[in-house]
Amino acid sequence: MVRVKASRLLPGALIWAGACLLLARYGTPWATVVLYSAYLSVGIMLPGTLLWRWLRGNVDGFAPDLAFGTGLGFAASILTYIPGRAIGLPILPLVVPVVTIVAFVVVPRLRANWQSKRAPLPVWWGWTVAGAAALGMWVITRYGLALEPLNFPDAAFQYGDMSYHLALAGELKHHMPGQIPYVAGEVLNYHWFLHAELAATSWQTGIEMDVLLRRMFPVTAALVPILSVAALATRLARRSWAGPVAAWLLLLVSSFDVYGWGGGAATNQAAFTSAVLMYSLTHAFSVIIALPAIWLLLCLVRGEGARMWGNWVLLAVGLAAVAGTKASFLPMLVAALALVIVVQLVVQRRVDGVVLGVAAVGVLVLGVAQVVLYSAGPAGLTLSPGQAIEALELKVGFSSHYSSRGASLIMVGTASAMVLGGWAVAGVGMLGFLRDRRWKDPAAVFLVGFLVAGLAAGVLLRHSGFSQLYFVRAAFPVSIVASAWGLTLLLDNVRLRVLLPRMVVALGAGMLLAKILSELTPNKPIPQQGVISIAIQVLWPWLAVLLVGAALALLLRQAPGRWQVNSLAVGLGVLLVLGASSRTVPTTVVTTLGEKVCASGPDMPDCSPTRRQIPAGGAAAARYIRNHSKATDRLATNSHCTPVYAAKTCDTRNFWLSAYAERRVLVEGWAYIHTAHSRANGSFWDQPLLRANDAIFRTPNRAELESFRTKYGVRWLVFDTNVSRPSAELRRLLPGRYASGSVEVFELTPLANDASPLG
């Protein structure tokens, strides 16, 4: 039995202490920070780690146990909350930590799992991964916490999807199964497990879900994947240094992007570093749960693991949780397994039974998820190749006036090359799989298949909001792990102390090369140029990086043996390419250290402009309704568009009332609903319902109010007075319960024909 010394916990403790300081710095009360820390450690990490060790046979080591156990803890919380909420017992997830901790204290055979049986990783492993986590905290602060004010009135200028996620969490806090809360009666066909976990956490801690959504979960979803990637790379490669390399590459690699097409926030946009992306928390959260499932899957197809039945149990739980956290991961897992089966058939003329079993489980879970979670719907995705390619063509300078067949081929070829260079660059280290016939290893084949599946989905599928790119983003952290493993195969002939400075120099040389190329290409291509000229201008910097990397590898192979680099040639060339794809990170860090980074609002007029998402007083009015109504009460509002009142078009991503009231609304906005995806003009599909809703906010009489209440079950009317004001007749008939800013709330109580006016 191996004891973990307290000093080995110091890097992680310092990172979490820094995270707590950041949370407090950005408006989170210290009591909330302490409470969430206790919940995360005792309610999620500890039971998950203990169960992981027991079911795996205590074979992975402290860091993997903690990283993958955290994913298991979240999965267990979600999968117990769903039935608990359905039967009216939303605190049922508390059973998991209580029963687990008691059992592992009382039962002698389980008690041994309080300590790891595997020898600890070197001390430097924890400190270097902690260094990557520090950069991860910078990213989530620079592009998340600093841009998301927590307190009103500035919080009204938040990222538009935050209210959407909060509305779904509020729905699942009070109802199971859930519906779309902002359009009555619409089925919730979505990957909503993150929102269920937000609801479960709120029930168990009492923390407001808005604080969880915009503070606690982003920080958690930024830090845990860094540890998970490091742990997965270390265990796959069986080399300690693979983990820190993977952790740092996860934060560094983006794309060559010498023209800045990704914008100054390329790190945050995670085209590329999506594991630390705040603005898709469903994706970031799914990485926490998906990486343990991938490790289990790889152990099974390799025939590894001391307790096979435990692996199967963990895999079933993991895949069930992955299916509901993000729709992109599970299909890619199945596709990658299909490639493993094909390769085994071609190479071995047979298929391993365990591989078939794992694939069958994946297909079964995928099928159940499609029926239960997504109602067998496509979520707006269609098989229609070319959308991403066409968008990239326009972004880099091509235009639609190039109509000849030859010009079209050049445009498609250029954009396709950029797809491979930008989207697949994270997997360039998989060149190491060509060494020693490693490509026969089913784990290596699976990782290659996962990247190919992501690229194929990004190119072949179409979605109105480009959601197919989440398949590409799902491939990114897995490809980083694969590259780190591949690098150990390419760089395994030299001791680490000799190898490390060469690796750093190669990465730095790549960054410098990309900086030089960006200075040599100061002007972006413009549509007025010829198609060939644009193609050359777009591609030559990318080709230059690849050629320099190849030339470096060839030169190093001819170097004298005393330099101890000739056997490392290809690996150092790969690191140069990865370094070049990290160009945006140091540039962004350096140029933003002195910037004032914040979102605009009434108290911060000098900050970057952000669209108002919530009308003045809207959140306070919604909270009033939440505190003075039943969970079954239904609301109606005249607010259907985001409150940018001068806009010529209606942006129906309007969810603030259902979000902050945690109540269902008859018709609020109607974005992100399957029915809306099928309508090209974005109009609401049930026009009689919309007309009835809007009519009640004009000049209703007593009979119309009573008919509206009884027919639609509405209990509260919520006016955004910037849209329309309550009529004098409505004020006479209904009691005004609350007014704040531009929002007024009326209670729609029963109105008999002979009743006296309410007041």
PDB file of N, CA and C in Angstrom, residues 391-447:
ATOM      1  N   ALA A 391     -18.049  28.361 -45.222  1.00  0.00           N
ATOM      2  CA  ALA A 391     -17.862  29.469 -44.286  1.00  0.00           C
ATOM      3  C   ALA A 391     -16.392  29.850 -44.184  1.00  0.00           C
ATOM      4  N   LEU A 392     -15.520  28.854 -44.206  1.00  0.00           N
ATOM      5  CA  LEU A 392     -14.093  29.133 -44.124  1.00  0.00           C
ATOM      6  C   LEU A 392     -13.590  29.816 -45.389  1.00  0.00           C
ATOM      7  N   GLU A 393     -14.135  29.435 -46.524  1.00  0.00           N
ATOM      8  CA  GLU A 393     -13.757  30.085 -47.781  1.00  0.00           C
ATOM      9  C   GLU A 393     -14.023  31.584 -47.718  1.00  0.00           C
ATOM     10  N   LEU A 394     -15.202  31.963 -47.240  1.00  0.00           N
ATOM     11  CA  LEU A 394     -15.542  33.381 -47.159  1.00  0.00           C
ATOM     12  C   LEU A 394     -14.690  34.099 -46.121  1.00  0.00           C
ATOM     13  N   LYS A 395     -14.373  33.385 -45.024  1.00  0.00           N
ATOM     14  CA  LYS A 395     -13.631  34.024 -43.938  1.00  0.00           C
ATOM     15  C   LYS A 395     -12.202  34.364 -44.340  1.00  0.00           C
ATOM     16  N   VAL A 396     -11.605  33.550 -45.213  1.00  0.00           N
ATOM     17  CA  VAL A 396     -10.207  33.787 -45.560  1.00  0.00           C
ATOM     18  C   VAL A 396     -10.037  34.683 -46.773  1.00  0.00           C
ATOM     19  N   GLY A 397     -11.129  35.115 -47.379  1.00  0.00           N
ATOM     20  CA  GLY A 397     -10.988  36.086 -48.454  1.00  0.00           C
ATOM     21  C   GLY A 397     -11.594  35.712 -49.783  1.00  0.00           C
ATOM     22  N   PHE A 398     -11.996  34.457 -49.962  1.00  0.00           N
ATOM     23  CA  PHE A 398     -12.687  34.104 -51.189  1.00  0.00           C
ATOM     24  C   PHE A 398     -14.085  34.713 -51.190  1.00  0.00           C
ATOM     25  N   SER A 399     -14.657  34.838 -52.355  1.00  0.00           N
ATOM     26  CA  SER A 399     -16.018  35.366 -52.434  1.00  0.00           C
ATOM     27  C   SER A 399     -16.813  34.566 -53.456  1.00  0.00           C
ATOM     28  N   SER A 400     -18.103  34.788 -53.465  1.00  0.00           N
ATOM     29  CA  SER A 400     -18.996  34.001 -54.319  1.00  0.00           C
ATOM     30  C   SER A 400     -18.862  34.352 -55.802  1.00  0.00           C
ATOM     31  N   HIS A 401     -18.151  35.442 -56.144  1.00  0.00           N
ATOM     32  CA  HIS A 401     -18.095  35.796 -57.564  1.00  0.00           C
ATOM     33  C   HIS A 401     -17.086  34.936 -58.334  1.00  0.00           C
ATOM     34  N   TYR A 402     -16.332  34.082 -57.608  1.00  0.00           N
ATOM     35  CA  TYR A 402     -15.492  33.108 -58.309  1.00  0.00           C
ATOM     36  C   TYR A 402     -16.385  31.919 -58.664  1.00  0.00           C
ATOM     37  N   SER A 403     -16.866  31.887 -59.875  1.00  0.00           N
ATOM     38  CA  SER A 403     -17.901  30.917 -60.230  1.00  0.00           C
ATOM     39  C   SER A 403     -17.414  29.781 -61.113  1.00  0.00           C
ATOM     40  N   SER A 404     -16.203  29.853 -61.651  1.00  0.00           N
ATOM     41  CA  SER A 404     -15.739  28.799 -62.551  1.00  0.00           C
ATOM     42  C   SER A 404     -15.448  27.518 -61.767  1.00  0.00           C
ATOM     43  N   ARG A 405     -15.449  26.408 -62.472  1.00  0.00           N
ATOM     44  CA  ARG A 405     -15.202  25.115 -61.827  1.00  0.00           C
ATOM     45  C   ARG A 405     -13.791  25.055 -61.247  1.00  0.00           C
ATOM     46  N   GLY A 406     -12.833  25.593 -61.987  1.00  0.00           N
ATOM     47  CA  GLY A 406     -11.461  25.577 -61.492  1.00  0.00           C
ATOM     48  C   GLY A 406     -11.306  26.399 -60.223  1.00  0.00           C
ATOM     49  N   ALA A 407     -11.937  27.585 -60.205  1.00  0.00           N
ATOM     50  CA  ALA A 407     -11.865  28.430 -59.013  1.00  0.00           C
ATOM     51  C   ALA A 407     -12.514  27.746 -57.823  1.00  0.00           C
ATOM     52  N   SER A 408     -13.631  27.071 -58.084  1.00  0.00           N
ATOM     53  CA  SER A 408     -14.314  26.376 -56.989  1.00  0.00           C
ATOM     54  C   SER A 408     -13.437  25.279 -56.405  1.00  0.00           C
ATOM     55  N   LEU A 409     -12.748  24.549 -57.267  1.00  0.00           N
ATOM     56  CA  LEU A 409     -11.867  23.485 -56.790  1.00  0.00           C
ATOM     57  C   LEU A 409     -10.721  24.051 -55.962  1.00  0.00           C
ATOM     58  N   ILE A 410     -10.181  25.175 -56.384  1.00  0.00           N
ATOM     59  CA  ILE A 410      -9.089  25.800 -55.633  1.00  0.00           C
ATOM     60  C   ILE A 410      -9.589  26.262 -54.262  1.00  0.00           C
ATOM     61  N   MET A 411     -10.770  26.862 -54.241  1.00  0.00           N
ATOM     62  CA  MET A 411     -11.328  27.327 -52.974  1.00  0.00           C
ATOM     63  C   MET A 411     -11.575  26.168 -52.015  1.00  0.00           C
ATOM     64  N   VAL A 412     -12.190  25.105 -52.521  1.00  0.00           N
ATOM     65  CA  VAL A 412     -12.470  23.933 -51.685  1.00  0.00           C
ATOM     66  C   VAL A 412     -11.170  23.301 -51.201  1.00  0.00           C
ATOM     67  N   GLY A 413     -10.194  23.192 -52.106  1.00  0.00           N
ATOM     68  CA  GLY A 413      -8.915  22.596 -51.714  1.00  0.00           C
ATOM     69  C   GLY A 413      -8.199  23.410 -50.653  1.00  0.00           C
ATOM     70  N   THR A 414      -8.227  24.735 -50.801  1.00  0.00           N
ATOM     71  CA  THR A 414      -7.580  25.605 -49.823  1.00  0.00           C
ATOM     72  C   THR A 414      -8.246  25.489 -48.459  1.00  0.00           C
ATOM     73  N   ALA A 415      -9.579  25.576 -48.450  1.00  0.00           N
ATOM     74  CA  ALA A 415     -10.297  25.481 -47.176  1.00  0.00           C
ATOM     75  C   ALA A 415     -10.118  24.105 -46.550  1.00  0.00           C
ATOM     76  N   SER A 416     -10.091  23.064 -47.375  1.00  0.00           N
ATOM     77  CA  SER A 416      -9.897  21.708 -46.844  1.00  0.00           C
ATOM     78  C   SER A 416      -8.515  21.564 -46.223  1.00  0.00           C
ATOM     79  N   ALA A 417      -7.521  22.155 -46.854  1.00  0.00           N
ATOM     80  CA  ALA A 417      -6.175  22.118 -46.282  1.00  0.00           C
ATOM     81  C   ALA A 417      -6.129  22.842 -44.947  1.00  0.00           C
ATOM     82  N   MET A 418      -6.879  23.946 -44.845  1.00  0.00           N
ATOM     83  CA  MET A 418      -6.933  24.666 -43.577  1.00  0.00           C
ATOM     84  C   MET A 418      -7.644  23.850 -42.504  1.00  0.00           C
ATOM     85  N   VAL A 419      -8.662  23.100 -42.922  1.00  0.00           N
ATOM     86  CA  VAL A 419      -9.352  22.224 -41.970  1.00  0.00           C
ATOM     87  C   VAL A 419      -8.369  21.215 -41.392  1.00  0.00           C
ATOM     88  N   LEU A 420      -7.591  20.579 -42.273  1.00  0.00           N
ATOM     89  CA  LEU A 420      -6.632  19.592 -41.796  1.00  0.00           C
ATOM     90  C   LEU A 420      -5.544  20.251 -40.946  1.00  0.00           C
ATOM     91  N   GLY A 421      -5.079  21.416 -41.392  1.00  0.00           N
ATOM     92  CA  GLY A 421      -4.031  22.101 -40.645  1.00  0.00           C
ATOM     93  C   GLY A 421      -4.505  22.657 -39.322  1.00  0.00           C
ATOM     94  N   GLY A 422      -5.745  23.165 -39.303  1.00  0.00           N
ATOM     95  CA  GLY A 422      -6.236  23.778 -38.080  1.00  0.00           C
ATOM     96  C   GLY A 422      -6.895  22.795 -37.142  1.00  0.00           C
ATOM     97  N   TRP A 423      -7.771  21.957 -37.688  1.00  0.00           N
ATOM     98  CA  TRP A 423      -8.535  21.056 -36.837  1.00  0.00           C
ATOM     99  C   TRP A 423      -7.747  19.813 -36.436  1.00  0.00           C
ATOM    100  N   ALA A 424      -6.859  19.347 -37.310  1.00  0.00           N
ATOM    101  CA  ALA A 424      -6.166  18.088 -37.037  1.00  0.00           C
ATOM    102  C   ALA A 424      -4.779  18.280 -36.450  1.00  0.00           C
ATOM    103  N   VAL A 425      -4.331  19.515 -36.301  1.00  0.00           N
ATOM    104  CA  VAL A 425      -2.959  19.745 -35.861  1.00  0.00           C
ATOM    105  C   VAL A 425      -2.708  19.172 -34.475  1.00  0.00           C
ATOM    106  N   ALA A 426      -3.732  19.113 -33.636  1.00  0.00           N
ATOM    107  CA  ALA A 426      -3.543  18.586 -32.278  1.00  0.00           C
ATOM    108  C   ALA A 426      -3.126  17.129 -32.294  1.00  0.00           C
ATOM    109  N   GLY A 427      -3.433  16.419 -33.377  1.00  0.00           N
ATOM    110  CA  GLY A 427      -3.105  14.998 -33.451  1.00  0.00           C
ATOM    111  C   GLY A 427      -1.839  14.686 -34.207  1.00  0.00           C
ATOM    112  N   VAL A 428      -1.023  15.693 -34.512  1.00  0.00           N
ATOM    113  CA  VAL A 428       0.161  15.445 -35.338  1.00  0.00           C
ATOM    114  C   VAL A 428       1.142  14.508 -34.639  1.00  0.00           C
ATOM    115  N   GLY A 429       1.136  14.479 -33.315  1.00  0.00           N
ATOM    116  CA  GLY A 429       2.028  13.571 -32.590  1.00  0.00           C
ATOM    117  C   GLY A 429       1.713  12.110 -32.811  1.00  0.00           C
ATOM    118  N   MET A 430       0.529  11.818 -33.361  1.00  0.00           N
ATOM    119  CA  MET A 430       0.173  10.424 -33.630  1.00  0.00           C
ATOM    120  C   MET A 430       1.029   9.814 -34.733  1.00  0.00           C
ATOM    121  N   LEU A 431       1.901  10.607 -35.356  1.00  0.00           N
ATOM    122  CA  LEU A 431       2.897  10.031 -36.263  1.00  0.00           C
ATOM    123  C   LEU A 431       3.731   8.980 -35.539  1.00  0.00           C
ATOM    124  N   GLY A 432       3.852   9.110 -34.229  1.00  0.00           N
ATOM    125  CA  GLY A 432       4.594   8.127 -33.445  1.00  0.00           C
ATOM    126  C   GLY A 432       3.996   6.743 -33.497  1.00  0.00           C
ATOM    127  N   PHE A 433       2.714   6.640 -33.847  1.00  0.00           N
ATOM    128  CA  PHE A 433       2.077   5.321 -33.931  1.00  0.00           C
ATOM    129  C   PHE A 433       2.623   4.489 -35.089  1.00  0.00           C
ATOM    130  N   LEU A 434       3.310   5.151 -36.023  1.00  0.00           N
ATOM    131  CA  LEU A 434       3.903   4.413 -37.137  1.00  0.00           C
ATOM    132  C   LEU A 434       5.144   3.642 -36.703  1.00  0.00           C
ATOM    133  N   ARG A 435       5.643   3.978 -35.535  1.00  0.00           N
ATOM    134  CA  ARG A 435       6.867   3.345 -35.055  1.00  0.00           C
ATOM    135  C   ARG A 435       6.538   2.013 -34.370  1.00  0.00           C
ATOM    136  N   ASP A 436       7.358   1.020 -34.634  1.00  0.00           N
ATOM    137  CA  ASP A 436       7.219  -0.298 -33.998  1.00  0.00           C
ATOM    138  C   ASP A 436       5.829  -0.890 -34.212  1.00  0.00           C
ATOM    139  N   ARG A 437       5.218  -0.568 -35.357  1.00  0.00           N
ATOM    140  CA  ARG A 437       3.902  -1.119 -35.716  1.00  0.00           C
ATOM    141  C   ARG A 437       2.871  -0.878 -34.614  1.00  0.00           C
ATOM    142  N   ARG A 438       3.011   0.279 -33.955  1.00  0.00           N
ATOM    143  CA  ARG A 438       2.077   0.605 -32.884  1.00  0.00           C
ATOM    144  C   ARG A 438       0.662   0.794 -33.416  1.00  0.00           C
ATOM    145  N   TRP A 439       0.540   1.026 -34.712  1.00  0.00           N
ATOM    146  CA  TRP A 439      -0.787   1.233 -35.286  1.00  0.00           C
ATOM    147  C   TRP A 439      -1.658  -0.006 -35.168  1.00  0.00           C
ATOM    148  N   LYS A 440      -1.073  -1.157 -34.824  1.00  0.00           N
ATOM    149  CA  LYS A 440      -1.881  -2.344 -34.595  1.00  0.00           C
ATOM    150  C   LYS A 440      -2.539  -2.351 -33.212  1.00  0.00           C
ATOM    151  N   ASP A 441      -2.016  -1.544 -32.310  1.00  0.00           N
ATOM    152  CA  ASP A 441      -2.583  -1.451 -30.960  1.00  0.00           C
ATOM    153  C   ASP A 441      -4.007  -0.908 -31.073  1.00  0.00           C
ATOM    154  N   PRO A 442      -5.024  -1.613 -30.570  1.00  0.00           N
ATOM    155  CA  PRO A 442      -6.403  -1.115 -30.702  1.00  0.00           C
ATOM    156  C   PRO A 442      -6.602   0.250 -30.044  1.00  0.00           C
ATOM    157  N   ALA A 443      -5.811   0.559 -29.017  1.00  0.00           N
ATOM    158  CA  ALA A 443      -5.930   1.879 -28.389  1.00  0.00           C
ATOM    159  C   ALA A 443      -5.491   2.970 -29.357  1.00  0.00           C
ATOM    160  N   ALA A 444      -4.386   2.738 -30.074  1.00  0.00           N
ATOM    161  CA  ALA A 444      -3.919   3.720 -31.054  1.00  0.00           C
ATOM    162  C   ALA A 444      -4.919   3.871 -32.187  1.00  0.00           C
ATOM    163  N   VAL A 445      -5.457   2.763 -32.659  1.00  0.00           N
ATOM    164  CA  VAL A 445      -6.452   2.821 -33.737  1.00  0.00           C
ATOM    165  C   VAL A 445      -7.677   3.594 -33.279  1.00  0.00           C
ATOM    166  N   PHE A 446      -8.110   3.351 -32.047  1.00  0.00           N
ATOM    167  CA  PHE A 446      -9.270   4.064 -31.517  1.00  0.00           C
ATOM    168  C   PHE A 446      -9.025   5.571 -31.504  1.00  0.00           C
ATOM    169  N   LEU A 447      -7.864   6.008 -31.044  1.00  0.00           N
ATOM    170  CA  LEU A 447      -7.570   7.440 -30.956  1.00  0.00           C
ATOM    171  C   LEU A 447      -7.530   8.079 -32.337  1.00  0.00           C
TER     172      LEU A 447
END
